CSV table of C-alpha atoms in Angstrom, one decimal:
chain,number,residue,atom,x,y,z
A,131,UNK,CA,0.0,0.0,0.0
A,132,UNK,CA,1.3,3.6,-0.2
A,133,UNK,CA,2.4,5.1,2.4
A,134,UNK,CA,1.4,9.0,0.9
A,135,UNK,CA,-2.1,10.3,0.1
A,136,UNK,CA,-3.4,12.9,-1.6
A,137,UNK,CA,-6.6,14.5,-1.0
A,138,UNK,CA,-7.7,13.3,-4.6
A,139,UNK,CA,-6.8,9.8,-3.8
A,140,UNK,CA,-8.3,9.3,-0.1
A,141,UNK,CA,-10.4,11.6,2.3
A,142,UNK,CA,-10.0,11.3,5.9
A,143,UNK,CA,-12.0,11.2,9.1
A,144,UNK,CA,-11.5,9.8,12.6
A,145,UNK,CA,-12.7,6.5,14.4
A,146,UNK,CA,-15.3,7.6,16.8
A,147,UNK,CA,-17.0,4.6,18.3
A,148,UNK,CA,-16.0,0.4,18.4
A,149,UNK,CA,-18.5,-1.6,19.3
A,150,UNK,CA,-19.5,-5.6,18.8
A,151,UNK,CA,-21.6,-8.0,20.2
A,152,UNK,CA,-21.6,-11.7,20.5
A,153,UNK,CA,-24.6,-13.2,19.0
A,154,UNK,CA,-27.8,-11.2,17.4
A,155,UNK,CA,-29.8,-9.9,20.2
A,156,UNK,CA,-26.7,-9.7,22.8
A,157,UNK,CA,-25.8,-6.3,24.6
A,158,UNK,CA,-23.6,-4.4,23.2
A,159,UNK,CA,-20.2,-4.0,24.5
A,160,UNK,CA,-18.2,-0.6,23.7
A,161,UNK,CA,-14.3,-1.0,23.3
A,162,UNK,CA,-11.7,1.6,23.4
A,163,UNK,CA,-9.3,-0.7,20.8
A,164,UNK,CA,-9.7,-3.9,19.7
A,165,UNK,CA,-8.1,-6.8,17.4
A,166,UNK,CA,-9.5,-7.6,14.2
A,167,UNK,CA,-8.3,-10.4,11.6
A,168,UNK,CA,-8.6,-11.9,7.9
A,169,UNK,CA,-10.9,-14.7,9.3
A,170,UNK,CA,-13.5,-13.4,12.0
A,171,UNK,CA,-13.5,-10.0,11.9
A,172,UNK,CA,-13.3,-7.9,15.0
A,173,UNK,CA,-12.4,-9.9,18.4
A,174,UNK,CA,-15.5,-11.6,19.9
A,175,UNK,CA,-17.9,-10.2,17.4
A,176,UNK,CA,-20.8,-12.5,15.8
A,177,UNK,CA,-20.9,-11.0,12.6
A,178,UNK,CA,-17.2,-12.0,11.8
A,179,UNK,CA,-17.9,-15.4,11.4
A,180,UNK,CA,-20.8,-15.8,9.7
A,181,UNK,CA,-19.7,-14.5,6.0
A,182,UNK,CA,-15.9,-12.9,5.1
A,183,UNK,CA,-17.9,-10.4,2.7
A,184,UNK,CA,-19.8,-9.2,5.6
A,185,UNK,CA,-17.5,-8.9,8.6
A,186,UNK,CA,-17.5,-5.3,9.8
A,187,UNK,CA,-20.1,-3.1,9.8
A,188,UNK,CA,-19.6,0.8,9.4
A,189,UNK,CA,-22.0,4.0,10.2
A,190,UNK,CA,-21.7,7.3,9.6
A,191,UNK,CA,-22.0,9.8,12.9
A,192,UNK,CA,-22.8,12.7,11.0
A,193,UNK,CA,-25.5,10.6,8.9
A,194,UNK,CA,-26.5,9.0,12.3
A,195,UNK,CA,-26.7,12.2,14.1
A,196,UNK,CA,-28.7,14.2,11.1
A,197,UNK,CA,-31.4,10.9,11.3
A,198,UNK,CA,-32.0,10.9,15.1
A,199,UNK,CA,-32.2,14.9,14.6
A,200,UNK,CA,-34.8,14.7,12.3
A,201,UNK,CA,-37.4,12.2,14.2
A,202,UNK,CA,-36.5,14.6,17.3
A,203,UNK,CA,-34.4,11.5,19.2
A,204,UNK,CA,-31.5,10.7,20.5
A,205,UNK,CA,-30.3,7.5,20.3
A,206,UNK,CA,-27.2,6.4,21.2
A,207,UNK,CA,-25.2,5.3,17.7
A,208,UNK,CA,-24.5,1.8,18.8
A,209,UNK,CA,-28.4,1.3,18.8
A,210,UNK,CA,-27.5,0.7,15.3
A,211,UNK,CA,-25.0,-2.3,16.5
A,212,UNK,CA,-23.0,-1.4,13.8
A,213,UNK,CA,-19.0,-1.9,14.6
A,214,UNK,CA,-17.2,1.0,13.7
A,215,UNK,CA,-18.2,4.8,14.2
A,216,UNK,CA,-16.7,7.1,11.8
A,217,UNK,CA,-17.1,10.6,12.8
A,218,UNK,CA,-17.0,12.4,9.0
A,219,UNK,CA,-17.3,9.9,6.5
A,220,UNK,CA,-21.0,9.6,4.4
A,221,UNK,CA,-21.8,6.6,2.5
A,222,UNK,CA,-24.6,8.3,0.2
A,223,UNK,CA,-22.8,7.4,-2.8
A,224,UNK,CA,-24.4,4.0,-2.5
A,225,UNK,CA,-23.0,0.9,-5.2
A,226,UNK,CA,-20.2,3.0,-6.4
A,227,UNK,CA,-18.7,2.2,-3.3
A,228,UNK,CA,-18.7,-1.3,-3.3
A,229,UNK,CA,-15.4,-2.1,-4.4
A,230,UNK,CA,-13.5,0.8,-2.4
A,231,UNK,CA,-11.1,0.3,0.1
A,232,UNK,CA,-11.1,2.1,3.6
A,233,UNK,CA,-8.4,2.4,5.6
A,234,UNK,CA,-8.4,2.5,9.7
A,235,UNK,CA,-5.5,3.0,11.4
A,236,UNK,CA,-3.2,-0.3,9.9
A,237,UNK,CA,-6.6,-1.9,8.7
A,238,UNK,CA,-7.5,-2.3,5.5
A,239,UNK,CA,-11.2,-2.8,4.7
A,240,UNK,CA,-13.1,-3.4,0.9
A,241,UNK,CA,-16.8,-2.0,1.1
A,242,UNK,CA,-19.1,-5.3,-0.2
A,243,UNK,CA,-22.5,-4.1,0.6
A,244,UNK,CA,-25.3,-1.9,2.2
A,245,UNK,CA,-26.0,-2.7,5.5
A,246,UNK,CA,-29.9,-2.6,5.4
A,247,UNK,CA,-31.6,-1.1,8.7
A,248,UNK,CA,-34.1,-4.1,10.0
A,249,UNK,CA,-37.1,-4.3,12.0
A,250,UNK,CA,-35.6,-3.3,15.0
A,251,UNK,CA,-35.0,0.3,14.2
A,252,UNK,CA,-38.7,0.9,13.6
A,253,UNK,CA,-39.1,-0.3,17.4
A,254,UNK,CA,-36.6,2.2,18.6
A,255,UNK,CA,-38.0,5.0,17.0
A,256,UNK,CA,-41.0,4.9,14.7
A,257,UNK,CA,-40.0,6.2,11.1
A,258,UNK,CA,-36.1,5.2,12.0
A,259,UNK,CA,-36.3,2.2,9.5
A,260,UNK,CA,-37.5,4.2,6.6
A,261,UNK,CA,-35.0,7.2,7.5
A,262,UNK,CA,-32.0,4.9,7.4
A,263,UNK,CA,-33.0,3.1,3.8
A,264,UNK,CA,-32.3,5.8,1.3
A,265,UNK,CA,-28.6,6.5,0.3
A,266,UNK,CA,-27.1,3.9,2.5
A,267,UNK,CA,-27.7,6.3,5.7
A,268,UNK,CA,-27.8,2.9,7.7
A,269,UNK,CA,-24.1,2.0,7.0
A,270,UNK,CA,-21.9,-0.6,5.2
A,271,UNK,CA,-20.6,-3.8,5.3
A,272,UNK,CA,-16.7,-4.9,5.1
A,273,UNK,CA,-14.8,-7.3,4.3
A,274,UNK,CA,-11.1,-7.2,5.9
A,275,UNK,CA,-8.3,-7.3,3.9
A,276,UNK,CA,-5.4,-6.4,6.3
A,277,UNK,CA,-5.7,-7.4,9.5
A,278,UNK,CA,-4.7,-5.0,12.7
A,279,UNK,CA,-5.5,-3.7,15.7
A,280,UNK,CA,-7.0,-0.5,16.0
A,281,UNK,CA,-8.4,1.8,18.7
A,282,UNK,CA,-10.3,4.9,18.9
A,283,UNK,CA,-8.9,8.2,17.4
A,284,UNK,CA,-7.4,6.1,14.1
A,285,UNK,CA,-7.1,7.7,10.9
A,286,UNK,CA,-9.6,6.3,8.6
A,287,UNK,CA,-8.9,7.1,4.7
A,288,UNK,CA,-11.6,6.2,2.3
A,289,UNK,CA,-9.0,5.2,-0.2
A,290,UNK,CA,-9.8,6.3,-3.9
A,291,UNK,CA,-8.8,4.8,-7.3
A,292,UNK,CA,-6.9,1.9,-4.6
């Protein structure tokens, strides 16, 4: 990988938030860093295990934040169990970015999917469901690439043209 950036080739934001859980409906538990490798995703995380294509979730604060805003609530982001919190980084361009890379602290990530809100989100807040559908406001999915720790406060690069 290359080591220098330009602003054409990557944009950066900050890792804001870790979280997994270890089965579907399990509590979630908040980390300040964590491991996370080539064949189960972040340490003791469900999700990991279950598909490589689909190992680490990703969610937008800003997106997250403007959504609760909006249906006057304030839900804490990990309501959305998604893994990672990225404090400036919007996934609104949808399927053209499946296929980029994103980069978090030594990680190295490939965006695979939408991660589509589910039931659950309409009985947090009603209309939460429908606000997260459009323009992938409810986050991606990841497979890893590069394996790493990482910890709150990482760089992460949404690498372009990889």
């Amino acid at each position: 990988m290359r080591s220098e950036r330009t602003k054409e080739e990557s944009y950066m934001a900050k890792l804001i938030g870790i979280a997994t859980h270890v089965h579907s409906k399990a509590p979630i538990t908040k980390h300040q860093s964590i491991q996370v490798s080539l064949e189960s995703g972040l340490e003791n995380d469900f999700r990991g295990q279950q598909n490589p294509k689909t190992q680490v979730t990703l969610l937008s604060a800003k997106t997250w934040d403007n959504i609760c805003q909006s249906l006057n609530t304030s839900l804490d982001w990990s309501e959305r169990r998604a893994n990672l919190l990225i404090d400036d980084l919007d996934f609104s361009e949808g399927k053209a970015l499946i296929g980029q890379h994103i980069q978090v602290g030594k990680l190295l990530l490939e965006i695979t999917a939408e991660t589509d809100p589910c039931e659950r989100m309409e009985q947090l807040c009603p209309g939460l469901k429908n606000a997260l559908t459009p323009n992938w406001h409810g986050g991606v999915r990841c497979q890893v690439l590069k394996e790493g720790g990482i910890q709150l406060g990482d760089n992460v690069y949404l690498l372009k043209n990889f």
